[in-house]
Coordinates of C-alpha atoms and ligand atoms in Angstrom, one line a residue:
M26 CA 30.8 -46.0 -27.3
S27 CA 31.8 -45.0 -30.8
K28 CA 30.7 -47.5 -33.5
L29 CA 33.7 -46.6 -35.6
P30 CA 36.0 -49.6 -36.5
L31 CA 39.0 -49.7 -34.2
I32 CA 42.7 -49.0 -35.0
L33 CA 44.7 -50.2 -32.0
A34 CA 48.4 -49.7 -31.4
V35 CA 50.5 -51.0 -28.5
D36 CA 54.0 -50.1 -27.6
E37 CA 55.6 -49.8 -24.1
D38 CA 58.3 -47.5 -25.4
A39 CA 56.8 -44.1 -24.4
E40 CA 58.6 -42.0 -27.1
A41 CA 57.6 -44.4 -29.9
L42 CA 54.0 -44.6 -28.6
E43 CA 53.7 -40.8 -28.7
R44 CA 54.9 -40.8 -32.3
I45 CA 52.6 -43.6 -33.3
T46 CA 49.6 -42.0 -31.6
S47 CA 50.3 -38.7 -33.3
E48 CA 50.7 -40.3 -36.8
L49 CA 47.5 -42.4 -36.4
Q50 CA 45.4 -39.2 -35.8
R51 CA 45.2 -39.0 -39.6
Y52 CA 42.6 -41.8 -39.5
A53 CA 40.6 -40.5 -36.5
R54 CA 37.7 -39.2 -38.7
D55 CA 36.7 -42.7 -39.8
Y56 CA 38.2 -44.9 -37.2
R57 CA 38.5 -45.0 -33.4
V58 CA 42.2 -44.8 -32.7
V59 CA 43.3 -46.3 -29.4
C60 CA 47.0 -46.4 -28.4
G61 CA 48.5 -47.7 -25.2
P62 CA 51.6 -49.3 -23.6
S63 CA 50.1 -52.5 -22.1
T64 CA 49.6 -55.7 -24.2
E65 CA 47.4 -57.2 -21.4
A66 CA 45.1 -54.1 -21.4
A67 CA 44.9 -54.3 -25.2
L68 CA 43.9 -58.0 -25.0
K69 CA 41.2 -57.3 -22.5
Q70 CA 39.8 -54.5 -24.7
L71 CA 39.9 -56.8 -27.8
E72 CA 38.1 -59.6 -25.8
A73 CA 35.4 -57.1 -24.8
L74 CA 35.0 -55.9 -28.4
R75 CA 34.6 -59.5 -29.5
E76 CA 31.8 -59.9 -27.0
Q77 CA 30.1 -56.8 -28.5
D78 CA 30.8 -58.0 -32.1
A79 CA 32.5 -54.7 -32.7
A80 CA 34.7 -54.1 -35.8
V81 CA 38.5 -54.1 -35.4
A82 CA 40.3 -53.0 -38.6
V83 CA 44.0 -52.8 -37.7
V84 CA 46.1 -53.9 -34.7
L85 CA 49.8 -52.9 -34.4
A86 CA 51.9 -54.2 -31.6
A87 CA 55.6 -53.9 -30.7
R88 CA 57.3 -57.0 -29.3
G89 CA 58.2 -55.4 -25.9
T90 CA 59.4 -57.0 -22.7
Q91 CA 56.0 -57.7 -21.0
A92 CA 54.9 -61.2 -20.1
L93 CA 52.5 -61.1 -23.1
K94 CA 54.7 -60.3 -26.0
G95 CA 53.5 -58.3 -29.0
E96 CA 53.5 -61.3 -31.3
E97 CA 51.5 -63.3 -28.8
L98 CA 48.9 -60.5 -28.6
L99 CA 48.7 -60.5 -32.4
S100 CA 48.2 -64.3 -32.5
R101 CA 45.2 -63.8 -30.1
V102 CA 43.9 -61.0 -32.3
H103 CA 43.9 -63.6 -35.1
D104 CA 41.5 -65.8 -33.1
L105 CA 39.4 -62.9 -31.7
H106 CA 39.0 -60.7 -34.7
P107 CA 40.1 -62.8 -37.7
H108 CA 39.4 -60.0 -40.2
A109 CA 41.6 -57.5 -38.5
K110 CA 44.9 -56.6 -40.2
R111 CA 47.9 -57.2 -37.9
A112 CA 51.5 -56.0 -38.0
L113 CA 54.4 -56.4 -35.6
L114 CA 55.9 -53.0 -34.9
I115 CA 59.7 -52.9 -35.0
P116 CA 62.2 -50.0 -34.7
W117 CA 64.3 -49.0 -37.7
G118 CA 67.1 -51.7 -38.1
G119 CA 65.1 -54.1 -35.9
W120 CA 65.2 -56.7 -38.7
A121 CA 68.9 -57.2 -38.1
D122 CA 68.1 -58.7 -34.7
E123 CA 67.9 -62.5 -35.2
E124 CA 65.2 -63.0 -32.6
T125 CA 63.0 -60.3 -34.1
A126 CA 63.5 -61.6 -37.6
D127 CA 62.5 -65.1 -36.4
A128 CA 59.5 -63.7 -34.6
I129 CA 58.4 -62.0 -37.8
R130 CA 59.0 -65.0 -40.1
T131 CA 57.3 -67.5 -37.8
A132 CA 54.3 -65.3 -37.2
M133 CA 53.9 -64.7 -40.9
A134 CA 54.3 -68.4 -41.7
V135 CA 51.5 -69.4 -39.4
G136 CA 49.3 -66.4 -40.5
H137 CA 49.4 -64.7 -37.1
I138 CA 50.5 -61.4 -38.6
D139 CA 50.0 -59.9 -42.1
Y140 CA 53.3 -58.1 -42.0
Y141 CA 55.7 -56.0 -39.9
A142 CA 55.7 -52.2 -39.7
L143 CA 58.5 -49.9 -39.0
K144 CA 57.7 -47.6 -36.1
P145 CA 57.2 -44.0 -37.5
W146 CA 60.4 -42.1 -37.5
S147 CA 59.5 -38.7 -38.9
T148 CA 56.3 -36.7 -39.2
P149 CA 54.5 -37.4 -41.4
D150 CA 56.0 -40.8 -42.0
E151 CA 54.5 -41.8 -45.3
L152 CA 56.2 -45.3 -45.3
F153 CA 54.3 -46.1 -42.1
H154 CA 51.1 -44.6 -43.6
R155 CA 51.5 -46.6 -46.8
L156 CA 51.2 -49.9 -44.8
V157 CA 48.3 -48.6 -42.7
S158 CA 46.5 -47.3 -45.7
E159 CA 47.0 -50.6 -47.6
F160 CA 45.7 -52.5 -44.5
L161 CA 42.6 -50.3 -44.3
H162 CA 42.0 -50.6 -48.0
E163 CA 42.1 -54.4 -47.8
W164 CA 40.1 -54.5 -44.6
R165 CA 37.4 -52.3 -45.9
R166 CA 37.2 -54.0 -49.2
A167 CA 36.7 -57.4 -47.6
N168 CA 34.8 -56.6 -44.5
A169 CA 33.3 -53.2 -44.1
P170 CA 29.6 -52.9 -43.8
G171 CA 27.7 -50.1 -45.5
R172 CA 27.1 -49.0 -49.1
R173 CA 28.7 -50.9 -51.9
E174 CA 28.7 -50.3 -55.7
I175 CA 26.8 -53.4 -56.3
T176 CA 24.5 -55.4 -54.0
V177 CA 23.5 -59.1 -54.5
I178 CA 20.4 -60.4 -52.8
A179 CA 20.0 -64.2 -53.0
D180 CA 19.4 -67.4 -51.1
P181 CA 22.8 -68.3 -49.6
W182 CA 22.4 -71.8 -51.0
S183 CA 21.4 -70.8 -54.5
P184 CA 24.0 -72.0 -57.1
R185 CA 23.1 -69.1 -59.3
G186 CA 23.6 -66.6 -56.5
Y187 CA 27.0 -68.2 -55.9
E188 CA 27.9 -68.0 -59.5
L189 CA 27.1 -64.3 -59.7
R190 CA 29.0 -63.5 -56.4
N191 CA 31.9 -65.5 -57.6
L192 CA 32.0 -63.7 -60.9
L193 CA 32.0 -60.3 -59.2
A194 CA 34.6 -61.3 -56.6
R195 CA 36.9 -62.7 -59.2
N196 CA 36.6 -59.6 -61.4
G197 CA 37.5 -57.5 -58.4
V198 CA 34.1 -55.7 -58.2
P199 CA 33.3 -54.4 -54.7
H200 CA 29.9 -55.8 -53.8
A201 CA 27.7 -56.5 -50.8
F202 CA 25.7 -59.6 -50.3
H203 CA 22.4 -60.0 -48.4
T204 CA 20.3 -63.1 -48.0
C205 CA 16.8 -62.5 -49.3
D206 CA 15.2 -63.0 -45.9
S207 CA 17.5 -60.6 -44.0
D208 CA 16.3 -57.1 -43.0
E209 CA 18.8 -55.5 -45.5
G210 CA 17.9 -58.0 -48.2
V211 CA 14.2 -57.4 -47.8
R212 CA 14.8 -53.6 -47.8
H213 CA 16.8 -53.7 -51.0
L214 CA 14.3 -55.9 -52.8
S215 CA 11.5 -53.5 -51.7
V216 CA 13.4 -50.4 -52.9
C217 CA 13.9 -51.9 -56.4
G218 CA 10.4 -53.3 -56.6
Q219 CA 11.4 -56.9 -56.4
E220 CA 9.7 -57.8 -53.1
G221 CA 9.6 -61.6 -52.5
A222 CA 11.9 -62.4 -55.4
D223 CA 13.0 -66.1 -55.2
V224 CA 15.8 -65.7 -57.7
P225 CA 19.0 -63.7 -57.3
V226 CA 18.7 -60.0 -57.7
V227 CA 21.6 -57.7 -58.4
V228 CA 21.2 -54.0 -57.6
L229 CA 23.4 -51.7 -59.7
P230 CA 25.0 -48.4 -58.7
D231 CA 22.2 -46.4 -60.3
G232 CA 19.6 -48.3 -58.2
S233 CA 18.3 -50.4 -61.1
A234 CA 18.0 -54.2 -60.7
L235 CA 19.0 -57.2 -62.7
V236 CA 16.7 -60.1 -62.0
D237 CA 18.4 -63.6 -62.2
P238 CA 21.0 -62.1 -64.6
E239 CA 23.3 -64.1 -66.8
P240 CA 27.1 -63.7 -66.3
E241 CA 27.1 -61.7 -69.5
D242 CA 24.6 -59.2 -68.0
I243 CA 26.8 -58.9 -64.9
A244 CA 29.9 -58.3 -67.1
R245 CA 28.1 -55.7 -69.2
H246 CA 26.2 -53.8 -66.5
G247 CA 28.0 -54.7 -63.3
T248 CA 31.6 -54.6 -64.3
R249 CA 31.1 -52.4 -67.4
M250 CA 33.3 -54.7 -69.4
R251 CA 32.9 -55.3 -73.1
T252 CA 31.0 -58.4 -74.1
E253 CA 30.5 -57.5 -77.8
L254 CA 33.0 -56.3 -80.4
V255 CA 32.0 -52.9 -81.7
A256 CA 34.2 -53.3 -84.8
P257 CA 35.6 -56.9 -85.2
D258 CA 38.4 -55.6 -87.4
G259 CA 41.6 -57.6 -87.9
F260 CA 43.9 -57.8 -84.9
D261 CA 47.7 -58.4 -84.9
V262 CA 47.2 -60.8 -82.1
V263 CA 44.3 -62.5 -80.4
V264 CA 45.0 -63.8 -76.9
V265 CA 42.8 -66.6 -75.7
G266 CA 42.3 -66.3 -71.9
A267 CA 42.9 -63.5 -69.4
G268 CA 44.8 -65.4 -66.7
P269 CA 48.3 -64.2 -65.7
A270 CA 49.8 -65.5 -69.0
G271 CA 47.2 -63.9 -71.2
L272 CA 47.3 -60.6 -69.3
A273 CA 51.1 -60.4 -69.5
A274 CA 50.9 -61.1 -73.3
A275 CA 48.3 -58.3 -73.6
V276 CA 50.4 -55.8 -71.7
Y277 CA 53.5 -56.5 -73.8
A278 CA 51.7 -56.7 -77.1
S279 CA 49.8 -53.4 -76.7
S280 CA 52.7 -51.6 -75.1
E281 CA 54.8 -52.6 -78.2
G282 CA 52.2 -51.3 -80.6
L283 CA 50.4 -54.5 -81.6
R284 CA 46.6 -54.4 -82.0
A285 CA 45.6 -57.0 -79.4
L286 CA 42.3 -58.6 -78.5
V287 CA 41.9 -60.7 -75.3
V288 CA 38.9 -63.1 -75.2
E289 CA 38.0 -64.4 -71.7
S290 CA 35.2 -66.8 -71.0
E291 CA 34.9 -66.4 -67.3
S292 CA 36.7 -63.8 -65.3
I293 CA 39.9 -61.7 -65.4
G294 CA 42.7 -63.5 -63.6
G295 CA 42.0 -67.1 -64.3
Q296 CA 43.0 -69.5 -61.6
A297 CA 45.2 -66.8 -60.0
G298 CA 41.9 -64.8 -59.4
S299 CA 40.8 -67.5 -57.1
S300 CA 43.9 -67.4 -54.9
T301 CA 43.3 -65.4 -51.8
R302 CA 47.0 -64.5 -51.3
I303 CA 49.9 -65.2 -53.7
R304 CA 53.0 -65.0 -51.5
N305 CA 55.7 -66.0 -54.0
Y306 CA 55.1 -63.4 -56.7
L307 CA 58.2 -61.2 -57.1
G308 CA 57.9 -57.8 -55.5
F309 CA 54.9 -58.4 -53.2
S310 CA 56.7 -59.2 -50.0
R311 CA 53.6 -59.6 -47.9
G312 CA 51.7 -61.3 -50.7
V313 CA 49.0 -60.1 -53.0
G314 CA 45.4 -61.2 -53.5
G315 CA 45.1 -62.9 -56.9
A316 CA 42.0 -60.8 -57.9
E317 CA 43.9 -57.6 -57.0
L318 CA 47.0 -58.6 -59.0
A319 CA 44.7 -59.5 -62.0
Q320 CA 42.8 -56.2 -61.8
R321 CA 46.1 -54.3 -61.8
A322 CA 47.3 -56.2 -64.9
Y323 CA 43.9 -55.8 -66.6
Q324 CA 44.1 -52.0 -66.1
Q325 CA 47.7 -51.9 -67.3
A326 CA 46.7 -53.7 -70.5
W327 CA 43.6 -51.5 -70.9
V328 CA 45.6 -48.3 -70.6
F329 CA 48.0 -49.5 -73.3
G330 CA 45.0 -50.1 -75.5
T331 CA 44.2 -53.8 -75.4
T332 CA 40.6 -54.7 -76.4
F333 CA 39.0 -57.1 -74.0
L334 CA 36.0 -59.3 -74.7
L335 CA 34.5 -60.9 -71.6
T336 CA 32.1 -63.9 -71.1
R337 CA 32.9 -65.2 -74.5
D338 CA 34.6 -68.5 -75.4
V339 CA 37.0 -69.0 -78.3
T340 CA 35.5 -72.0 -79.9
G341 CA 37.5 -72.5 -83.1
L342 CA 40.6 -71.5 -85.0
R343 CA 41.5 -72.0 -88.6
P344 CA 44.3 -70.7 -90.9
E345 CA 43.1 -68.5 -93.7
N346 CA 44.8 -66.1 -96.2
G347 CA 48.1 -66.4 -94.4
G348 CA 46.5 -65.4 -91.1
H349 CA 44.0 -67.0 -88.7
V350 CA 40.3 -66.8 -88.2
V351 CA 39.2 -67.1 -84.6
S352 CA 35.6 -68.1 -83.9
I353 CA 34.1 -66.7 -80.7
S354 CA 30.9 -67.9 -79.0
G355 CA 27.9 -65.8 -80.0
G356 CA 28.8 -66.1 -83.7
T357 CA 31.6 -63.6 -84.1
E358 CA 34.7 -64.3 -86.2
V359 CA 37.8 -62.3 -85.9
E360 CA 40.9 -62.2 -88.2
A361 CA 44.2 -62.3 -86.4
R362 CA 47.7 -62.4 -87.8
A363 CA 48.9 -64.4 -84.8
V364 CA 47.2 -66.2 -81.9
V365 CA 48.4 -66.7 -78.4
L366 CA 46.7 -69.6 -76.5
A367 CA 46.7 -68.9 -72.8
M368 CA 43.6 -71.0 -71.7
G369 CA 45.2 -72.5 -68.6
V370 CA 43.6 -75.4 -66.9
S371 CA 40.3 -76.2 -65.2
Y372 CA 39.8 -78.2 -62.1
R373 CA 39.6 -81.9 -62.3
R374 CA 36.2 -83.3 -61.1
L375 CA 35.8 -86.0 -58.6
G376 CA 33.3 -87.8 -60.8
I377 CA 30.7 -88.5 -58.0
S378 CA 27.2 -87.7 -59.3
A379 CA 25.9 -86.6 -55.9
L380 CA 28.6 -83.9 -55.7
E381 CA 27.5 -82.5 -59.1
T382 CA 24.0 -82.0 -57.7
F383 CA 25.3 -79.8 -54.9
E384 CA 27.7 -77.7 -57.0
G385 CA 27.3 -74.1 -55.7
A386 CA 25.1 -75.4 -52.9
G387 CA 27.9 -76.5 -50.6
V388 CA 30.2 -78.1 -53.2
F389 CA 32.7 -75.9 -54.9
Y390 CA 35.5 -76.5 -57.4
G391 CA 38.4 -74.3 -56.4
S392 CA 38.0 -71.7 -53.8
S393 CA 37.0 -68.1 -54.1
P394 CA 37.4 -65.4 -51.5
S395 CA 33.6 -64.8 -51.8
E396 CA 32.6 -68.1 -50.3
A397 CA 34.7 -68.3 -47.2
R398 CA 32.7 -65.8 -45.1
Q399 CA 29.5 -67.7 -45.8
F400 CA 30.9 -70.6 -43.8
T401 CA 31.7 -68.7 -40.6
G402 CA 31.4 -71.2 -37.7
A403 CA 30.8 -74.1 -40.1
S404 CA 32.3 -77.5 -40.7
V405 CA 34.1 -77.5 -44.0
F406 CA 36.1 -80.0 -46.0
V407 CA 38.8 -79.4 -48.5
V408 CA 39.9 -82.2 -50.9
G409 CA 43.5 -82.1 -52.3
G410 CA 47.1 -82.3 -51.3
A411 CA 48.7 -79.6 -53.3
N412 CA 49.4 -75.9 -52.6
S413 CA 46.0 -74.7 -53.9
A414 CA 44.2 -77.0 -51.4
G415 CA 46.5 -75.9 -48.6
Q416 CA 45.9 -72.2 -49.3
A417 CA 42.1 -72.8 -49.4
A418 CA 42.2 -74.7 -46.1
V419 CA 44.2 -71.9 -44.4
H420 CA 41.9 -69.2 -45.8
L421 CA 38.7 -71.1 -44.8
S422 CA 40.1 -71.7 -41.3
R423 CA 39.8 -67.9 -40.6
Y424 CA 36.0 -68.3 -40.7
A425 CA 35.0 -71.9 -40.3
A426 CA 34.8 -73.6 -36.9
N427 CA 36.8 -76.5 -38.3
V428 CA 38.4 -77.4 -41.6
T429 CA 39.3 -81.0 -42.6
L430 CA 41.8 -81.4 -45.3
L431 CA 41.2 -84.8 -47.1
V432 CA 44.3 -86.1 -48.8
R433 CA 44.4 -89.3 -50.9
G434 CA 48.2 -89.8 -50.4
E435 CA 49.9 -90.8 -47.2
T436 CA 51.5 -87.4 -46.4
L437 CA 51.1 -83.7 -47.2
A438 CA 54.8 -83.1 -47.4
A439 CA 55.1 -84.9 -50.7
S440 CA 52.9 -82.5 -52.6
M441 CA 52.7 -79.2 -50.7
S442 CA 55.2 -76.4 -50.1
Q443 CA 56.7 -76.6 -46.6
Y444 CA 55.5 -73.1 -45.6
L445 CA 51.9 -74.2 -46.1
V446 CA 52.5 -77.5 -44.3
D447 CA 53.8 -75.4 -41.4
E448 CA 51.0 -73.0 -41.5
I449 CA 48.4 -75.8 -41.5
A450 CA 50.2 -77.4 -38.6
G451 CA 50.0 -74.1 -36.7
R452 CA 46.2 -73.8 -37.2
E453 CA 44.3 -75.5 -34.4
N454 CA 41.1 -75.7 -36.3
I455 CA 42.5 -77.6 -39.3
A456 CA 42.6 -81.4 -39.2
V457 CA 44.5 -83.4 -41.9
R458 CA 43.1 -86.8 -42.8
V459 CA 45.5 -88.7 -45.1
S460 CA 44.7 -91.8 -47.1
T461 CA 41.0 -90.7 -47.2
E462 CA 38.6 -90.1 -50.1
V463 CA 35.1 -88.7 -50.5
V464 CA 32.8 -91.4 -51.9
D465 CA 29.3 -89.9 -51.6
A466 CA 27.4 -86.8 -50.5
K467 CA 23.9 -86.3 -49.0
G468 CA 21.6 -83.5 -48.2
D469 CA 18.2 -81.9 -49.0
G470 CA 18.8 -79.2 -51.6
R471 CA 22.3 -78.5 -50.2
L472 CA 25.3 -80.4 -49.0
E473 CA 24.7 -81.7 -45.4
R474 CA 26.8 -84.9 -45.1
L475 CA 29.8 -86.5 -46.7
V476 CA 30.6 -90.2 -46.9
L477 CA 34.4 -90.6 -46.4
R478 CA 36.4 -93.8 -47.0
D479 CA 39.7 -94.7 -45.4
A480 CA 41.4 -98.0 -44.5
S481 CA 38.9 -98.6 -41.7
G482 CA 35.9 -98.3 -43.9
D483 CA 33.1 -95.7 -44.6
T484 CA 32.0 -93.0 -42.2
T485 CA 29.3 -90.3 -42.7
E486 CA 30.3 -86.9 -41.4
P487 CA 28.2 -83.7 -41.1
A488 CA 29.5 -81.2 -43.6
D489 CA 28.5 -77.6 -44.5
A490 CA 30.8 -77.3 -47.5
L491 CA 33.3 -79.2 -49.6
F492 CA 36.0 -77.5 -51.7
I493 CA 37.6 -79.6 -54.3
L494 CA 41.1 -78.8 -55.5
I495 CA 42.5 -82.0 -57.0
G496 CA 44.6 -80.9 -59.9
A497 CA 43.7 -79.7 -63.3
Q498 CA 43.2 -80.5 -67.0
A499 CA 44.2 -78.4 -70.0
R500 CA 41.4 -76.4 -71.6
A501 CA 42.5 -77.3 -75.1
E502 CA 39.9 -79.8 -76.3
W503 CA 38.5 -77.3 -78.9
L504 CA 41.7 -76.8 -80.8
P505 CA 42.1 -78.0 -84.4
D506 CA 44.0 -81.3 -85.0
E507 CA 46.9 -79.4 -86.6
I508 CA 47.8 -78.2 -83.1
E509 CA 49.6 -81.1 -81.4
R510 CA 49.0 -82.0 -77.7
D511 CA 50.7 -84.4 -75.4
A512 CA 49.0 -87.5 -74.0
R513 CA 47.4 -85.4 -71.2
G514 CA 46.0 -82.8 -73.5
F515 CA 48.5 -80.1 -72.9
V516 CA 49.7 -78.1 -76.0
T517 CA 53.2 -78.9 -77.1
T518 CA 55.4 -76.1 -78.3
G519 CA 59.0 -75.4 -79.3
S520 CA 61.3 -73.4 -77.1
D521 CA 59.9 -70.3 -78.9
F522 CA 56.4 -71.2 -77.6
E523 CA 55.2 -71.8 -81.2
T524 CA 52.7 -74.7 -81.6
T525 CA 52.7 -77.1 -84.6
L526 CA 50.4 -74.5 -86.4
P527 CA 52.7 -71.6 -87.5
G528 CA 51.6 -68.3 -86.0
V529 CA 49.8 -69.9 -83.1
F530 CA 51.7 -69.8 -79.8
A531 CA 50.9 -71.4 -76.4
I532 CA 51.9 -70.1 -73.0
G533 CA 51.2 -70.6 -69.3
D534 CA 49.5 -73.6 -67.7
V535 CA 48.0 -74.9 -70.9
R536 CA 51.5 -75.5 -72.4
A537 CA 53.0 -79.0 -72.0
G538 CA 55.8 -78.9 -69.5
S539 CA 55.0 -75.4 -68.0
V540 CA 55.8 -74.7 -64.4
K541 CA 52.2 -73.9 -63.2
R542 CA 53.0 -70.7 -61.3
V543 CA 51.9 -67.1 -61.7
A544 CA 55.4 -65.8 -62.2
S545 CA 56.2 -68.4 -64.9
A546 CA 52.9 -67.7 -66.7
V547 CA 53.6 -64.0 -66.6
G548 CA 57.2 -64.6 -67.8
E549 CA 56.0 -66.6 -70.8
G550 CA 53.3 -64.0 -71.6
S551 CA 56.0 -61.3 -71.8
V552 CA 58.5 -63.3 -73.8
V553 CA 56.0 -64.7 -76.3
I554 CA 55.4 -61.3 -77.7
Q555 CA 58.9 -61.1 -79.0
R556 CA 58.3 -64.4 -80.8
V557 CA 55.1 -63.0 -82.2
H558 CA 57.0 -59.9 -83.5
H559 CA 59.5 -62.3 -85.3
Y560 CA 56.7 -64.3 -86.8
L561 CA 54.9 -61.2 -88.0
E562 CA 58.1 -59.7 -89.5
S563 CA 58.9 -63.0 -91.2
T564 CA 55.4 -63.4 -92.7
A565 CA 55.5 -59.7 -93.8
A566 CA 58.8 -60.3 -95.5
T567 CA 57.6 -63.4 -97.2
S568 CA 54.4 -61.8 -98.6
A569 CA 56.5 -58.8 -99.7
R570 CA 58.6 -61.2 -101.8
V571 CA 55.6 -62.8 -103.5
P572 CA 55.2 -61.2 -106.9
Ligands
FAD8 C1 43.6 -71.6 -55.6 C2 44.9 -71.4 -56.4 C3 46.0 -70.9 -55.7 C4 47.2 -70.7 -56.4 N1 48.2 -70.1 -55.8 C5 49.4 -69.8 -56.4 C6 50.5 -69.2 -55.8 O1 50.4 -68.8 -54.6 N2 51.6 -68.9 -56.5 C7 51.7 -69.3 -57.8 O2 52.8 -69.0 -58.4 N3 50.8 -70.0 -58.4 C8 49.6 -70.2 -57.8 N4 48.6 -70.9 -58.4 C9 48.8 -71.3 -59.8 C10 48.6 -70.2 -60.8 O3 47.4 -69.5 -60.4 C11 48.5 -70.6 -62.2 O4 49.7 -71.3 -62.5 C12 48.3 -69.5 -63.2 O5 47.1 -68.8 -62.9 C13 48.4 -70.0 -64.6 O6 48.1 -68.9 -65.5 P1 47.5 -69.0 -66.9 O7 47.2 -67.7 -67.4 O8 48.4 -69.9 -67.7 O9 46.1 -69.9 -66.8 P2 44.8 -69.6 -66.0 O10 45.1 -68.8 -64.7 O11 44.2 -70.9 -65.8 O12 43.9 -68.7 -66.9 C14 43.4 -69.1 -68.1 C15 42.2 -68.3 -68.5 O13 41.7 -68.7 -69.8 C16 40.3 -68.7 -69.8 N5 39.9 -69.6 -70.9 C17 40.0 -70.9 -71.0 N6 39.5 -71.4 -72.2 C18 39.1 -70.3 -72.8 C19 38.5 -70.2 -74.1 N7 38.2 -71.2 -74.9 N8 38.0 -68.9 -74.5 C20 38.3 -67.9 -73.7 N9 38.9 -68.0 -72.5 C21 39.3 -69.2 -72.1 C22 39.9 -69.2 -68.5 O14 38.6 -68.8 -68.1 C23 41.0 -68.5 -67.6 O15 40.5 -67.3 -67.1 C24 47.4 -71.1 -57.8 C25 46.3 -71.7 -58.4 C26 45.1 -71.9 -57.7 C27 43.9 -72.5 -58.4

């Protein structure tokens, strides 16, 4: 039998099936295309493929009139082949039928389908192909075996290895990961002359190897992003942070002719980069991966001419000669006429010393797409009651045998969006434990057990991983005293986003009173540039008047 990944389509309508079969032939070089009328037969085939551990890339199914409806087949695919992309096929205008609309919304809400697809109407039907191609792109990026631009070989429990993989994933760099004792890992290490290495090794596209590299080495050689300023000339505006707010400010600043520098200490995309699917960002009706959105924004800013400096922290800021001097880790100082603070927030810690010991070795703050796969078949815990914790639980449930969501409060509904509460309720392998806290962790070199406390006392539970998403604190501690902050450390601004230091603006999550959403951060990032223009014009006019 062919080893090619499968594209499967099911529709009992003979005419539609013929058109779907004909359209899907476009993919037959790289995929095994199978189309048929029976949902039961499709299910049997998918069960057999699961037994053989065969790759299934895309499944499309029409609702139909059979005992096993299309949407039910797709919900089974979700269990059998969790990585497969799934869409419900509907005829043109099918969305107007209330029952079909309900089937689509329910299946999407509980994660049983990724989207719906209109059955092809003409030949070629590029609208149909757009969805299939997007599905294949996403599937291949996340799952496909084979050659990748960059390969990481490390112990799966190595915190350094985790840090490097996380950095690559969040910067949208396609990479493969092999454990150092796997056949592939051993082969890669031997080819690059690093046999028996007990530290992480990163193999670059040209075959050279970085041994136990620093994040800066990965940024410079792996992502080919700038970590040093060639000419630290003056900039019109320096943006601190490349989350959604900073990226939007960069796009608008550069597109409007300002010389802009963005300094980012970790990875492009900020918190949004760790979100596996942002479903409420305008224009992405089936959601968009946070890293994907961030990469698009980064490229947009880069094309307009923004200079980016990665793996560097802004550490200080002082007014000088009517402008500002921005200090950057590594000893660089840059002059800027205006500064936009977009540092966002960082995850609050639980403050349990045993958990700090296991960070990267089973304990993770936030959740990145790169870790979930490692926990296939495992028992994982997520702490937190807000949307980010809910999203992490749902994402992890695709891989883990069971996910336990630990919530300090008495209900989820108080702190989480209803669509996520529903999705969690629809996942059989997610358990929610309210009024429960983590109080200790145990293990030998990696997390193995958690001690949990609820009203009935302490219990010790086996745990392969713990993801902590319990809210956040502003990353504004390094700012000079002239910049006012509220009692919780968030930067206060006027309605024009200007802080108490003229020419310094604050946007996004770091700003006191901000909404803490991708769209609002992006909105503030675009609006603030207009304020920066006003400020620059007013200071230029003032200096022109000085004799
Ligand atoms: C897991 C998760 C899921 C989410 N899902 C959604 C969702 O579905 N929909 C939604 O609307 N919102 C979602 N959010 C919230 C959303 O991601 C944030 O509101 C948004 O990212 C805020 O953007 P920002 O640019 O203000 O800050 P951030 O995204 O926090 O970015 C700030 C950036 O600044 C950098 N930085 C900080 N200090 C410095 C410094 N001194 N020097 C240089 N760089 C610095 C950081 O490294 C970071 O990259 C989610 C958040 C998380 C964590």
